[in-house]
Coordinates of C-alpha atoms in Angstrom, one line a residue:
X7 CA 0.0 0.0 0.0
X8 CA 2.9 2.3 0.8
X9 CA 4.4 1.5 -2.6
X10 CA 1.3 2.9 -4.3
X11 CA 1.9 6.3 -2.7
X12 CA 5.7 6.4 -3.4
X13 CA 8.5 3.9 -3.6
X14 CA 10.5 5.8 -0.9
X15 CA 7.6 5.6 1.5
X16 CA 7.7 1.8 1.1
X17 CA 11.3 1.8 2.2
X18 CA 10.6 4.2 5.1
X19 CA 7.6 2.1 6.3
X20 CA 9.8 -1.0 6.2
X21 CA 12.4 0.7 8.4
X22 CA 9.8 2.0 10.8
X23 CA 8.1 -1.4 11.1
X24 CA 11.5 -3.0 11.8
X25 CA 12.2 -0.3 14.5
X26 CA 8.8 -0.9 16.1
X27 CA 9.5 -4.7 16.3
X28 CA 13.0 -4.1 17.7
X29 CA 11.8 -1.5 20.2
X30 CA 9.1 -3.9 21.5
X31 CA 11.6 -6.7 21.8
X32 CA 14.1 -4.6 23.7
X33 CA 11.3 -3.1 25.9
X34 CA 10.3 -6.6 27.0
X35 CA 13.8 -8.2 27.2
X36 CA 15.6 -5.5 29.3
X37 CA 13.3 -5.7 32.4
X38 CA 13.4 -9.5 32.2
X39 CA 17.2 -9.6 32.1
X40 CA 17.5 -6.8 34.7
X41 CA 15.4 -8.8 37.2
X42 CA 17.6 -11.8 37.1
X43 CA 21.1 -10.4 36.5
X44 CA 23.2 -7.2 36.8
X45 CA 23.4 -5.3 33.5
X46 CA 26.8 -5.6 31.9
X47 CA 27.8 -8.7 33.9
X48 CA 28.9 -12.0 32.2
X49 CA 25.7 -13.7 33.4
X50 CA 23.7 -10.8 31.8
X51 CA 25.4 -11.3 28.5
X52 CA 24.9 -15.1 28.7
X53 CA 21.2 -14.8 29.5
X54 CA 20.8 -12.1 26.8
X55 CA 22.4 -14.4 24.2
X56 CA 20.2 -17.4 25.3
X57 CA 17.0 -15.2 25.3
X58 CA 17.7 -13.7 21.9
X59 CA 18.4 -17.2 20.5
X60 CA 15.2 -18.6 22.0
X61 CA 13.2 -15.6 20.8
X62 CA 14.6 -16.1 17.3
X63 CA 13.8 -19.8 17.2
X64 CA 10.2 -19.1 18.5
X65 CA 9.7 -16.5 15.8
X66 CA 9.6 -19.4 13.3
X67 CA 6.6 -20.9 15.1
X68 CA 3.3 -19.9 13.5
X69 CA 1.6 -17.1 15.4
X70 CA -1.7 -19.0 15.6
X71 CA 0.0 -22.0 17.0
X72 CA 1.9 -20.0 19.5
X73 CA -1.2 -18.1 20.7
X74 CA -3.2 -21.3 21.0
X75 CA -0.5 -22.8 23.2
X76 CA 0.1 -19.8 25.3
X77 CA -3.7 -19.1 25.9
X78 CA -4.2 -22.7 27.0
X79 CA -1.3 -22.6 29.4
X80 CA -2.4 -19.3 30.9
X81 CA -6.0 -20.4 31.1
X82 CA -5.1 -23.6 33.0
X83 CA -2.8 -21.6 35.3
X84 CA -5.6 -19.1 36.0
X85 CA -7.9 -21.9 36.9
X86 CA -5.3 -23.4 39.2
X87 CA -4.8 -20.1 41.0
X88 CA -8.5 -19.5 41.3
X89 CA -9.1 -22.9 42.9
X90 CA -6.1 -22.4 45.2
X91 CA -7.4 -19.0 46.4
X92 CA -10.9 -20.5 46.8
X93 CA -9.6 -23.3 48.9
X94 CA -7.5 -20.9 51.0
X95 CA -10.6 -18.6 51.5
X96 CA -12.7 -21.6 52.6
X97 CA -10.0 -22.7 55.1
X98 CA -9.8 -19.1 56.5
X99 CA -13.5 -18.8 56.7
X100 CA -14.1 -22.0 58.7
X101 CA -11.1 -22.3 60.9
X102 CA -10.3 -20.3 64.0
X103 CA -6.6 -19.9 63.1
X104 CA -6.4 -17.6 60.2
X105 CA -3.9 -18.7 57.5
X106 CA -2.1 -16.1 55.5

């Protein structure tokens, strides 16, 4: 669609889309790495390399397949947490000793 306007806009839009994808990746990766390592350390560089490699490999998985898998896992995890909280609430409601 951008090519229909002008060929240079096509190139500009490609660069912008690449930058948006790169910015999103860095925006999610930095806090993840910062939580587990100290920026600039050897463990940081190792975890960065592993994370980027894993992200690159996962990028070849079909988006629909990836979303179907992730939604199922998150859904089951949500059900597990809901039942665990419900059981804890029932225990707190019917016992004299309050559990945290």
